[in-house]
PDB file of C-alpha atoms and ligand atoms in Angstrom:
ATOM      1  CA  UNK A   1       0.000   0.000   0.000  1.00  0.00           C
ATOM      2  CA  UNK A   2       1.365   3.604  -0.943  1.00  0.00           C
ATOM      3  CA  UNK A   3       2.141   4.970   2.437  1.00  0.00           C
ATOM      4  CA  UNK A   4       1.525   8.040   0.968  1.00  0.00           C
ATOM      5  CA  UNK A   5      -2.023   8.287  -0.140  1.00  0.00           C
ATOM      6  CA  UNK A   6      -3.254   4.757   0.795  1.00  0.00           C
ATOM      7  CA  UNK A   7      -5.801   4.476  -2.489  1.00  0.00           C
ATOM      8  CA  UNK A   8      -2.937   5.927  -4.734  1.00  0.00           C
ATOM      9  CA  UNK A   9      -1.775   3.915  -7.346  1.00  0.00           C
ATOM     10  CA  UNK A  10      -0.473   4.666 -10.916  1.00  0.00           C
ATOM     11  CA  UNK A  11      -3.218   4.895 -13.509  1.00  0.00           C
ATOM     12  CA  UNK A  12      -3.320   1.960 -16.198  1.00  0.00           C
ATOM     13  CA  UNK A  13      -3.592   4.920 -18.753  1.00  0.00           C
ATOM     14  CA  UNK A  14      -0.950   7.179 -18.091  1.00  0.00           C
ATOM     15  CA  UNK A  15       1.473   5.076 -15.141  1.00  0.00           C
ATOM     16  CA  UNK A  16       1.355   7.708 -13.328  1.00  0.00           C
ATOM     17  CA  UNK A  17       0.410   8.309  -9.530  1.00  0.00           C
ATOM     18  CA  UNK A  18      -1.544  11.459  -9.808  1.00  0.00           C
ATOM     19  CA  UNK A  19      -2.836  11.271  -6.190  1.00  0.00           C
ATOM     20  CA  UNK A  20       0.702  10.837  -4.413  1.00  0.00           C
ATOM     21  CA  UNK A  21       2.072  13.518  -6.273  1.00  0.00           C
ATOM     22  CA  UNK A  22      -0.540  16.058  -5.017  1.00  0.00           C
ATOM     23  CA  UNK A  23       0.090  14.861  -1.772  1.00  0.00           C
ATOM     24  CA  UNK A  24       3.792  15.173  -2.045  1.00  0.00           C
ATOM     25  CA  UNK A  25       2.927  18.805  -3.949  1.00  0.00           C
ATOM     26  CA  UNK A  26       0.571  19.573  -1.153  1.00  0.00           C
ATOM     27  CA  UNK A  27       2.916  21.194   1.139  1.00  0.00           C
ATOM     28  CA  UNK A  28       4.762  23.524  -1.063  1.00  0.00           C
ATOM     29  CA  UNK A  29       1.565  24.884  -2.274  1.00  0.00           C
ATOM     30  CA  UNK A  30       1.071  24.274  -6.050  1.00  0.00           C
ATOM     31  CA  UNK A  31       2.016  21.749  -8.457  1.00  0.00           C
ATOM     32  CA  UNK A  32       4.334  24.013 -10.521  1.00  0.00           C
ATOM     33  CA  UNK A  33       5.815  27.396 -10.791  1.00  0.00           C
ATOM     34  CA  UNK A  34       6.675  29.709 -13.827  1.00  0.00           C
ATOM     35  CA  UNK A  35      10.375  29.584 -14.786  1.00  0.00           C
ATOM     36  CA  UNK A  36      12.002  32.576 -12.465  1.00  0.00           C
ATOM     37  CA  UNK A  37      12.142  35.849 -14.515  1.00  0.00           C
ATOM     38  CA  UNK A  38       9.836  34.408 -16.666  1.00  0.00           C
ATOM     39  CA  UNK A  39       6.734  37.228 -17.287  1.00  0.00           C
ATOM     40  CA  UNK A  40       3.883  35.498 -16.661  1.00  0.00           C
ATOM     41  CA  UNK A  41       1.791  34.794 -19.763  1.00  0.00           C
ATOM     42  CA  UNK A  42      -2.595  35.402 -19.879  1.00  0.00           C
ATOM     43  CA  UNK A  43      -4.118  31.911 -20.215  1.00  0.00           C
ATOM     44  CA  UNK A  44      -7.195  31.152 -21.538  1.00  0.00           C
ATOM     45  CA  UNK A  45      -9.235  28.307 -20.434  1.00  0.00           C
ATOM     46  CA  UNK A  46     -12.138  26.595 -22.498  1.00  0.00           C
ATOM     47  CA  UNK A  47     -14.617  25.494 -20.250  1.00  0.00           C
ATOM     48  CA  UNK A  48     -15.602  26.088 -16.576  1.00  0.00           C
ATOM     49  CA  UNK A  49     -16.557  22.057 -15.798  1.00  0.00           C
ATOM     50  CA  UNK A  50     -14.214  20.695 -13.163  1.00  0.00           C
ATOM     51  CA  UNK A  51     -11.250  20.532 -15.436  1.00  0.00           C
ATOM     52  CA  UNK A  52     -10.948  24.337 -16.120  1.00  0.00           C
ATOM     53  CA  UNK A  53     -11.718  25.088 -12.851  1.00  0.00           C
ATOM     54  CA  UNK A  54      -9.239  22.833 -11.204  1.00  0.00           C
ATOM     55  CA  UNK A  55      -6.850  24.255 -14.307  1.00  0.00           C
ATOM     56  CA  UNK A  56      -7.702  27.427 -13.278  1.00  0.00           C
ATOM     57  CA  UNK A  57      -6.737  27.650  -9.643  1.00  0.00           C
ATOM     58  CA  UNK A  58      -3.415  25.721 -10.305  1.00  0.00           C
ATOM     59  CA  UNK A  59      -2.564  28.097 -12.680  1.00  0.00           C
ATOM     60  CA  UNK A  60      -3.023  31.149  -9.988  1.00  0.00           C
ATOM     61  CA  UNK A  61      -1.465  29.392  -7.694  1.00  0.00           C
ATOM     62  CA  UNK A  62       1.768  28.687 -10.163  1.00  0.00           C
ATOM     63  CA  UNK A  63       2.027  32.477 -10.594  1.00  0.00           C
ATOM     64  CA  UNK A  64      -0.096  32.943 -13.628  1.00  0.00           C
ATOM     65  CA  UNK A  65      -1.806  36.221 -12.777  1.00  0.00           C
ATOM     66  CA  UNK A  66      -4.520  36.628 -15.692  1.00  0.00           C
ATOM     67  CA  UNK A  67      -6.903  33.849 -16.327  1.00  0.00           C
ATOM     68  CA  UNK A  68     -10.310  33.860 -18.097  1.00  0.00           C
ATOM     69  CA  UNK A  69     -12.275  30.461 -18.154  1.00  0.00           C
ATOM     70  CA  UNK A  70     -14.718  30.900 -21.169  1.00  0.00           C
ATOM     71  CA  UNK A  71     -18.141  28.982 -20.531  1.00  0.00           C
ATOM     72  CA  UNK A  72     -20.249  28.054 -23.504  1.00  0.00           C
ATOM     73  CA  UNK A  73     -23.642  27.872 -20.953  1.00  0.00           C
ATOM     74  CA  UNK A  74     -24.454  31.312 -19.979  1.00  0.00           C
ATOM     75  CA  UNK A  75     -26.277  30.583 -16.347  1.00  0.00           C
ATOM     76  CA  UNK A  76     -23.907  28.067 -14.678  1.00  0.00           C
ATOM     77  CA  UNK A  77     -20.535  26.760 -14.464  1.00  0.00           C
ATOM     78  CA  UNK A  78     -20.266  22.992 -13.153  1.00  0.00           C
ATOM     79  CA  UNK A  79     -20.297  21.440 -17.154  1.00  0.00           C
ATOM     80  CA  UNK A  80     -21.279  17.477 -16.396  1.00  0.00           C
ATOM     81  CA  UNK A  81     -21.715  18.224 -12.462  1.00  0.00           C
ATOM     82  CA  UNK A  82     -24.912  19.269 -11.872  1.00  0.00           C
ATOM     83  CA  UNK A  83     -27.066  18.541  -8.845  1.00  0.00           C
ATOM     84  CA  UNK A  84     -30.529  19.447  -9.049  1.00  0.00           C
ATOM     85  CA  UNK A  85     -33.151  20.338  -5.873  1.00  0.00           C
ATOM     86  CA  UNK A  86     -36.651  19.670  -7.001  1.00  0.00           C
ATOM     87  CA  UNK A  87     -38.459  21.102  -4.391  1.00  0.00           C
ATOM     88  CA  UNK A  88     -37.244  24.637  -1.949  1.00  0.00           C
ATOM     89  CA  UNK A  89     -39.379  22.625   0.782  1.00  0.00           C
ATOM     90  CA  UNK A  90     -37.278  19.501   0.924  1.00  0.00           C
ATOM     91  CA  UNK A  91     -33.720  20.823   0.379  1.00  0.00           C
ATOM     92  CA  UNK A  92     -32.098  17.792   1.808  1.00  0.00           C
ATOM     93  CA  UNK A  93     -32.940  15.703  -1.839  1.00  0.00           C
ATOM     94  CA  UNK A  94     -30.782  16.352  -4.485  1.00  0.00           C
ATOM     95  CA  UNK A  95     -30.795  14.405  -8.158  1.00  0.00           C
ATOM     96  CA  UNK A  96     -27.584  14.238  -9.118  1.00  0.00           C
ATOM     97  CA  UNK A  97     -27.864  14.386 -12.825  1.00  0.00           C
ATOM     98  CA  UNK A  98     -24.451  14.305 -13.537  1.00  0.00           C
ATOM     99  CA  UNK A  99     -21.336  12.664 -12.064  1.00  0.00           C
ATOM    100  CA  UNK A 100     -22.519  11.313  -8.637  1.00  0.00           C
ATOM    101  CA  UNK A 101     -20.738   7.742  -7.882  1.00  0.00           C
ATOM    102  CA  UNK A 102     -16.683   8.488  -7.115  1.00  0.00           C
ATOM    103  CA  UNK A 103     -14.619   5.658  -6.343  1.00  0.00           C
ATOM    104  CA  UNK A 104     -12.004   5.982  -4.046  1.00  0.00           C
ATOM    105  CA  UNK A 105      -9.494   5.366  -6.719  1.00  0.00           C
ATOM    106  CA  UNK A 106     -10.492   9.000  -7.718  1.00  0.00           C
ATOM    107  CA  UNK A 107      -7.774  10.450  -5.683  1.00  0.00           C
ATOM    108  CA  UNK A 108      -7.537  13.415  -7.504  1.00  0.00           C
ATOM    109  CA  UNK A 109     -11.071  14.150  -6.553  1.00  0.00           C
ATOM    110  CA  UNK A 110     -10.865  13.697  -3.405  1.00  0.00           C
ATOM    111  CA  UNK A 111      -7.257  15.768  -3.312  1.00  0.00           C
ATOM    112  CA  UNK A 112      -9.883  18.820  -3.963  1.00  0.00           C
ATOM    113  CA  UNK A 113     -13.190  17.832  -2.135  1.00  0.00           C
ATOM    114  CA  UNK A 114     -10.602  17.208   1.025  1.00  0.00           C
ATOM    115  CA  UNK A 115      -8.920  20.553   0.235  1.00  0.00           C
ATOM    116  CA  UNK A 116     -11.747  22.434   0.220  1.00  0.00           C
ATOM    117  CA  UNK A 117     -14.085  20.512   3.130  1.00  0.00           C
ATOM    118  CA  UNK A 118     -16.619  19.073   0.924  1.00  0.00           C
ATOM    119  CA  UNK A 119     -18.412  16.080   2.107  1.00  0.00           C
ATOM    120  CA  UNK A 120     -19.119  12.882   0.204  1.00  0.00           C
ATOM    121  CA  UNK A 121     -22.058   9.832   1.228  1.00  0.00           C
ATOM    122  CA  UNK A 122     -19.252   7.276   2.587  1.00  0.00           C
ATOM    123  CA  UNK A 123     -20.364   4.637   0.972  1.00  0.00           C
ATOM    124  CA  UNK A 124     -20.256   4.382  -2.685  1.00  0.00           C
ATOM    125  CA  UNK A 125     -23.528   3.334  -4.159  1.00  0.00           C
ATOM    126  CA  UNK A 126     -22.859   0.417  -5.600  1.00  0.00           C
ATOM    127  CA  UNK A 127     -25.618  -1.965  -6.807  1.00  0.00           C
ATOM    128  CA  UNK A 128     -26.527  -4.271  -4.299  1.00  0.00           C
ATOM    129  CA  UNK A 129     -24.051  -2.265  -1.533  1.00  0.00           C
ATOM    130  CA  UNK A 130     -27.195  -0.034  -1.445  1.00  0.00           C
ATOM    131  CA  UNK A 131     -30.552  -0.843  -1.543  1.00  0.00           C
ATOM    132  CA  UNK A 132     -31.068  -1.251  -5.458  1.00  0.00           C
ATOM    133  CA  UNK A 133     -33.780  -0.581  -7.967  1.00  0.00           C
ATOM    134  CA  UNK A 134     -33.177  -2.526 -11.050  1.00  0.00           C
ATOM    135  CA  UNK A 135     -35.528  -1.702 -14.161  1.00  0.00           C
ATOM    136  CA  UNK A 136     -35.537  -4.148 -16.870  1.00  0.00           C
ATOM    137  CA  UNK A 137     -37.513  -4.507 -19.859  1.00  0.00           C
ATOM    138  CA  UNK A 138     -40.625  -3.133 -18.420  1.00  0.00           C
ATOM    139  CA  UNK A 139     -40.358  -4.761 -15.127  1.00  0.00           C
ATOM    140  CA  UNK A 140     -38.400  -3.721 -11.686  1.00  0.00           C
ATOM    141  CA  UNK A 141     -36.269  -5.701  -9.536  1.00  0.00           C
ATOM    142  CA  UNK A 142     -36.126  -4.912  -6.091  1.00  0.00           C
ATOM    143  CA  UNK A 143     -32.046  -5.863  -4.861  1.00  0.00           C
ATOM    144  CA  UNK A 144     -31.745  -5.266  -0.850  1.00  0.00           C
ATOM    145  CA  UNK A 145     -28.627  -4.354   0.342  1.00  0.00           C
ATOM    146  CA  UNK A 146     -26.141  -7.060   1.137  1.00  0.00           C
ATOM    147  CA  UNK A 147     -28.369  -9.431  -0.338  1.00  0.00           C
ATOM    148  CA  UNK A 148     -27.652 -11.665  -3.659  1.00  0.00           C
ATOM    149  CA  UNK A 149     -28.646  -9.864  -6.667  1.00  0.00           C
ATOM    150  CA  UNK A 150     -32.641 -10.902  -8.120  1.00  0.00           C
ATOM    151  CA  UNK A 151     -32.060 -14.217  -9.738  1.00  0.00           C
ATOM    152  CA  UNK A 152     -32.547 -13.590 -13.016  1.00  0.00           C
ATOM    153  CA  UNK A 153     -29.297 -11.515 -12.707  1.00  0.00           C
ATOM    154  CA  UNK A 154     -27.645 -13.648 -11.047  1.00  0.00           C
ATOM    155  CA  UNK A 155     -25.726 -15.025 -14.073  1.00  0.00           C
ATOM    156  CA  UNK A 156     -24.102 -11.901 -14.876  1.00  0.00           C
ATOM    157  CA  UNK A 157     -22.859 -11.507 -11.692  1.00  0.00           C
ATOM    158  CA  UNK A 158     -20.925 -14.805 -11.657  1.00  0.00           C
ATOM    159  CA  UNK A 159     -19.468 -13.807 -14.353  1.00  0.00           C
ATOM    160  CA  UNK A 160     -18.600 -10.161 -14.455  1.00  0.00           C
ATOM    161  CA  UNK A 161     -16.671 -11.481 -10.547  1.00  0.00           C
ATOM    162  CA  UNK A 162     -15.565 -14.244 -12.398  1.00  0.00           C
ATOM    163  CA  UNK A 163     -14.101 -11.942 -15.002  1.00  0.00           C
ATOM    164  CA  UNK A 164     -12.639  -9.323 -12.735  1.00  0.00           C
ATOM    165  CA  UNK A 165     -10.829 -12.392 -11.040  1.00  0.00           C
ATOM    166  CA  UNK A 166      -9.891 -14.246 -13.886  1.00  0.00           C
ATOM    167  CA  UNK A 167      -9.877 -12.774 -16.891  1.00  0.00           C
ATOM    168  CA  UNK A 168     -11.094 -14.964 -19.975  1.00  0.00           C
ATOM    169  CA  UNK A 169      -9.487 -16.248 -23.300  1.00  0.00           C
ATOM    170  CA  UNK A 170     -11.449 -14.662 -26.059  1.00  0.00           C
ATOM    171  CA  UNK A 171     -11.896 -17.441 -28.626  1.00  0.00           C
ATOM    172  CA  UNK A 172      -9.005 -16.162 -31.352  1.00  0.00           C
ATOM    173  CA  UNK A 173      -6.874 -17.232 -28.402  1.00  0.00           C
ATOM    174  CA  UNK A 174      -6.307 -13.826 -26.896  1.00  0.00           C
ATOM    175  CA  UNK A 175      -5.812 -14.100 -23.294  1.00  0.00           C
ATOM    176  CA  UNK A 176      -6.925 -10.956 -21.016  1.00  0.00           C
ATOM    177  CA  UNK A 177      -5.500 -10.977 -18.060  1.00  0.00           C
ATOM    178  CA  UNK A 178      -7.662  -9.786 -15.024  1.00  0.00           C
ATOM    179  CA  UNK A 179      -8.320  -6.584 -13.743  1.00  0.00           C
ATOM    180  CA  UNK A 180      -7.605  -7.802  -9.922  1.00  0.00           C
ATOM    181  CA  UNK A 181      -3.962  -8.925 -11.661  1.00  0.00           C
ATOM    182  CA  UNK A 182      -3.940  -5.745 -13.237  1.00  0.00           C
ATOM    183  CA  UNK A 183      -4.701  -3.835 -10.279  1.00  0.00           C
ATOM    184  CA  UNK A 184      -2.417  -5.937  -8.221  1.00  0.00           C
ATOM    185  CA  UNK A 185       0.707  -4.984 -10.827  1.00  0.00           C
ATOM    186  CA  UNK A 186      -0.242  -1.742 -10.307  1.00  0.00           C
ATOM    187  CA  UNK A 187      -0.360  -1.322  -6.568  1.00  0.00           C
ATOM    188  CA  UNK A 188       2.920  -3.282  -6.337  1.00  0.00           C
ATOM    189  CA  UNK A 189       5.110  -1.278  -8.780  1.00  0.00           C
ATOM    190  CA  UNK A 190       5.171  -3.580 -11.614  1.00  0.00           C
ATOM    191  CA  UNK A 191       4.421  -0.970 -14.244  1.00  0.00           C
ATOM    192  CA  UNK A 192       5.362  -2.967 -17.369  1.00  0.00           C
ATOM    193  CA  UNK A 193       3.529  -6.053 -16.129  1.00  0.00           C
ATOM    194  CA  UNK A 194       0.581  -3.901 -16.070  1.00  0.00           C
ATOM    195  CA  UNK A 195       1.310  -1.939 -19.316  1.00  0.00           C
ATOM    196  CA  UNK A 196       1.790  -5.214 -21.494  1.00  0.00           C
ATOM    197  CA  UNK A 197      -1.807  -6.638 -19.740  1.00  0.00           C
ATOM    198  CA  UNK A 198      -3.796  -3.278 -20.834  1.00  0.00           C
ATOM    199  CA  UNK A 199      -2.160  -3.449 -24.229  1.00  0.00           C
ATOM    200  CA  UNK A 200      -3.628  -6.654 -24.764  1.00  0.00           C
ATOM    201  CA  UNK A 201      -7.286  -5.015 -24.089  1.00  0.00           C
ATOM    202  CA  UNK A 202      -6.423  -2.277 -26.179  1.00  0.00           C
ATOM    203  CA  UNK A 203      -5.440  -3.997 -28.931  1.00  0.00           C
ATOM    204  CA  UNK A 204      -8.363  -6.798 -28.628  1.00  0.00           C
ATOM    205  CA  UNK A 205     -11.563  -3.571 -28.273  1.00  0.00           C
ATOM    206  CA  UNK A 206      -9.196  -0.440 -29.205  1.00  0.00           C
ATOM    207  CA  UNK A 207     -11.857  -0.357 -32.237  1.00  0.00           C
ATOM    208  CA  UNK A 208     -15.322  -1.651 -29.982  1.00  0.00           C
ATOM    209  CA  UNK A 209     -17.919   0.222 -27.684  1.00  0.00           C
ATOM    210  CA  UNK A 210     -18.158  -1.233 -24.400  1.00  0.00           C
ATOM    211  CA  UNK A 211     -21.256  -3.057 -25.320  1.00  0.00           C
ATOM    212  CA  UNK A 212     -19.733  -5.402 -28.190  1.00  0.00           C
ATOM    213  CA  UNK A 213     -16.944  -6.007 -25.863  1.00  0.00           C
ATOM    214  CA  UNK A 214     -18.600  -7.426 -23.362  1.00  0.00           C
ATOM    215  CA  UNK A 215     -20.607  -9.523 -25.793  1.00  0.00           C
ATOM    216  CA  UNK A 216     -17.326 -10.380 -27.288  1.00  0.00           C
ATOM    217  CA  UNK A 217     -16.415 -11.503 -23.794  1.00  0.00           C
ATOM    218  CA  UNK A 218     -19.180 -13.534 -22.387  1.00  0.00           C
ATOM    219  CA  UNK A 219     -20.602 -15.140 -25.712  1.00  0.00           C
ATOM    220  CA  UNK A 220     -17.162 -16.571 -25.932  1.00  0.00           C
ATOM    221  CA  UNK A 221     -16.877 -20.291 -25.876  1.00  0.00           C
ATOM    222  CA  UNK A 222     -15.287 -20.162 -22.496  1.00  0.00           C
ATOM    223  CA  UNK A 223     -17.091 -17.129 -20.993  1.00  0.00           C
ATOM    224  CA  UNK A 224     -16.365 -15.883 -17.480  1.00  0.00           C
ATOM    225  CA  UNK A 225     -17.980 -17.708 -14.874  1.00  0.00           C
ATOM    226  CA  UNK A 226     -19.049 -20.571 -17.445  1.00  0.00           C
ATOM    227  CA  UNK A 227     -21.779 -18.535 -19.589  1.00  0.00           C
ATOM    228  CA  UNK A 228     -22.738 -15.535 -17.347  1.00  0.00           C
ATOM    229  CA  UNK A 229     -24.532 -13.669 -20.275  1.00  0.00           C
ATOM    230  CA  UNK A 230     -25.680 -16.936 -22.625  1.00  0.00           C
TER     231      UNK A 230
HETATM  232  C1  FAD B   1     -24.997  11.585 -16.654  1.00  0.00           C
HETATM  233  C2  FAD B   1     -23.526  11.551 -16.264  1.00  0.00           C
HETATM  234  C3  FAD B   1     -23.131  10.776 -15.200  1.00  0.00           C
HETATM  235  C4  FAD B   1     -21.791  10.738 -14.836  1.00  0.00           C
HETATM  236  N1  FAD B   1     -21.431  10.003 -13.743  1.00  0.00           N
HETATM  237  C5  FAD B   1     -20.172  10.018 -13.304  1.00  0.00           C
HETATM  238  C6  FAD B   1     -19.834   9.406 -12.088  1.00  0.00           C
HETATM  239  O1  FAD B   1     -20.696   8.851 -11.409  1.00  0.00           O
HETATM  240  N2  FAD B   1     -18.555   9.439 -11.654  1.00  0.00           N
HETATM  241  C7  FAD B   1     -17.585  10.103 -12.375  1.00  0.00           C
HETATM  242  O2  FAD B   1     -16.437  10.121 -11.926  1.00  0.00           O
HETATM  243  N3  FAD B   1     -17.875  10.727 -13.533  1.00  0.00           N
HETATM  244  C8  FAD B   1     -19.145  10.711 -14.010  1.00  0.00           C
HETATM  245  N4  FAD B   1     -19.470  11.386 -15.148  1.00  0.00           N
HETATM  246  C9  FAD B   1     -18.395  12.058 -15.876  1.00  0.00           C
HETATM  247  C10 FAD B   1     -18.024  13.390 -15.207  1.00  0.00           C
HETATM  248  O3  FAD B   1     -19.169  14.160 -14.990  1.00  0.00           O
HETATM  249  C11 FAD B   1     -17.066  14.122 -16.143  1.00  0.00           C
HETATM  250  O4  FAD B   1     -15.936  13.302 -16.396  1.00  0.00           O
HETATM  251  C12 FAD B   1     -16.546  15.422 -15.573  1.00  0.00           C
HETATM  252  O5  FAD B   1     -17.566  16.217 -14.997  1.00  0.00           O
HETATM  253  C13 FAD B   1     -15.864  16.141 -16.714  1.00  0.00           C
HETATM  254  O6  FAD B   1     -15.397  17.397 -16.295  1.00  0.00           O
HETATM  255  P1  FAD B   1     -14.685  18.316 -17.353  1.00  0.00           P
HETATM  256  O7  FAD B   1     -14.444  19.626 -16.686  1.00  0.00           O
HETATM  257  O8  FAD B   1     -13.507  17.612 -17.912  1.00  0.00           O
HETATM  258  O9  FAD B   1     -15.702  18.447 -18.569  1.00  0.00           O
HETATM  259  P2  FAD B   1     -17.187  19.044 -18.550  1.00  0.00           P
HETATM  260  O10 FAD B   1     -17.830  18.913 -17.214  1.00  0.00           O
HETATM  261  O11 FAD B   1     -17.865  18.476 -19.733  1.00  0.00           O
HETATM  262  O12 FAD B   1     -16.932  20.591 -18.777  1.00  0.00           O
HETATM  263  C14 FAD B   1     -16.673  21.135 -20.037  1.00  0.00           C
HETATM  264  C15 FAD B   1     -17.239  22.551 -20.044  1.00  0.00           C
HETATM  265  O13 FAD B   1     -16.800  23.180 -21.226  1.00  0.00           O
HETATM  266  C16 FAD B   1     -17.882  23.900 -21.788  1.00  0.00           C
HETATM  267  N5  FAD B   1     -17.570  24.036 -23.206  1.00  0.00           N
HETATM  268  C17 FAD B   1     -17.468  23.044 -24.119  1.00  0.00           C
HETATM  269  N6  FAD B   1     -17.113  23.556 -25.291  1.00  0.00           N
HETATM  270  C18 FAD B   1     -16.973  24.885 -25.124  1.00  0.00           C
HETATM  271  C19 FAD B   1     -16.593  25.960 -25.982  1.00  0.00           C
HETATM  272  N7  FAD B   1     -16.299  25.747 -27.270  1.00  0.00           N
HETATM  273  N8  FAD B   1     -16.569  27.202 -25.477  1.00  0.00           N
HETATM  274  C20 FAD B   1     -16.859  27.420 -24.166  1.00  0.00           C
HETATM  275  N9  FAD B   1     -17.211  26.454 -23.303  1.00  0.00           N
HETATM  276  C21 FAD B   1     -17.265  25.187 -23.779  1.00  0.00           C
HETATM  277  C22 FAD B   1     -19.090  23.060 -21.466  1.00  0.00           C
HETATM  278  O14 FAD B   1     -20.280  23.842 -21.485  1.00  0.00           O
HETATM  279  C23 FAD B   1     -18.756  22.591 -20.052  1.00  0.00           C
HETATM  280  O15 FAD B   1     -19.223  23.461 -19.051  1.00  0.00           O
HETATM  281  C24 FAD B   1     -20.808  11.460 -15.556  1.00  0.00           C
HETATM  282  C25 FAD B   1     -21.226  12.246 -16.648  1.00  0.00           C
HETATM  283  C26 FAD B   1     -22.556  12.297 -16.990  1.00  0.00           C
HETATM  284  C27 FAD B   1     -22.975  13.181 -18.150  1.00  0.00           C
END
């Protein structure tokens, strides 16, 4: 574990630990400075969702001294955040109608909410870790919390575990190694190990949406789990 940030790891995309470097960074107050002597350029930013905000206040804090954020939406700044009160009576429910689930492994998140005291539910909402409404081809599925998922997907559960655990051998004889091996490589250092076990996802969906991918995966003719999604 990264005595550090205990959830920071490198990212499979980039191999880099984002979350112990802002830790690290924390202390001396920004991420970066301008060169000394350097005058300090006017920076535009495209954008005022989290990004260009976030962009934004690094920036200041780096020693830029003039930054505009241009924002396409003329009433609010927040871009895919947006939480939404229905009713001025009951101020306590809020749809979140954008981003709203943030795994831990979103340290650079949680770098900012920390930094600037805002709360998060401390349990994220997964289904079946919280009481669960699935709605399925007309018909819902009530899934109580802790409890096995409604039967009829109980399949797909097997097998997306079964996947995370074990990977599968798509049926061209590409092997995909698991995420938890993945994650594992990760956590421990073993950045090429994890590099050469994404590659072999990129290269076997680089061209696929999600959905056909996991089609691909568990209409195989040794799917996860034994047939999960058959
Ligand atoms: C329904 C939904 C659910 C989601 N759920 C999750 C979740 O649970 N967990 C999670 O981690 N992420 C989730 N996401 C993704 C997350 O919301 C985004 O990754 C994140 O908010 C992106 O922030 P951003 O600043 O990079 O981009 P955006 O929030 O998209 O901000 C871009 C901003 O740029 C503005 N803009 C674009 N073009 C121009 C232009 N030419 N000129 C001026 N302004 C422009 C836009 O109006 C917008 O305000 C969800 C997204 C959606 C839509």
């Amino acid at each position: 574990m990264n005595p550090i940030h205990p959830h920071a790891f490198p990212y499979i995309d980039t191999l880099f630990d984002y979350g112990s470097f802002l830790a690290r960074v924390a202390e001396k107050g920004s991420i970066g400075h301008l060169p000394a002597g350097e005058t300090a350029p006017s920076v535009a930013i495209i954008g005022a969702g989290l990004s260009g905000l976030i962009a934004a206040r690094e920036l200041l804090r780096a020693g830029v001294t003039q930054v505009t954020i241009y924002e396409a939406e003329p009433q609010r700044h927040g871009g895919r955040l947006l939480s939404q009160r229905f009713d001025e009576a009951l101020p306590e429910y809020i749809a979140e109608m954008g981003a709203m689930r943030f795994p831990p492994t979103e340290v650079g998140l949680f770098h900012y909410l920390a930094y600037y005291g805002i709360d998060t539910a401390s349990v994220f909402p997964d289904p079946g870790v919280v009481d669960t409404e699935i709605h399925y081809q007309g018909e819902a599925y009530r899934w109580q919390a802790g409890m096995p998922p409604p039967a009829l997907f109980r399949r797909v559960d097997r097998g997306w575990k079964a996947f995370l655990q074990q990977g599968v051998t798509l049926d061209d004889g590409t092997r995909l190694p698991s995420a938890a091996s993945l994650t594992r490589a990760l956590r421990e250092g073993r950045l090429a190990d994890a590099k050469e076990g994404w590659q072999c996802y990129l290269d076997a969906f680089g061209d696929s949406c999600f959905y056909s991918s996991l089609v691909r995966i568990f209409t195989c003719q040794q799917p996860p789990a034994g047939g999960a999604l058959a």
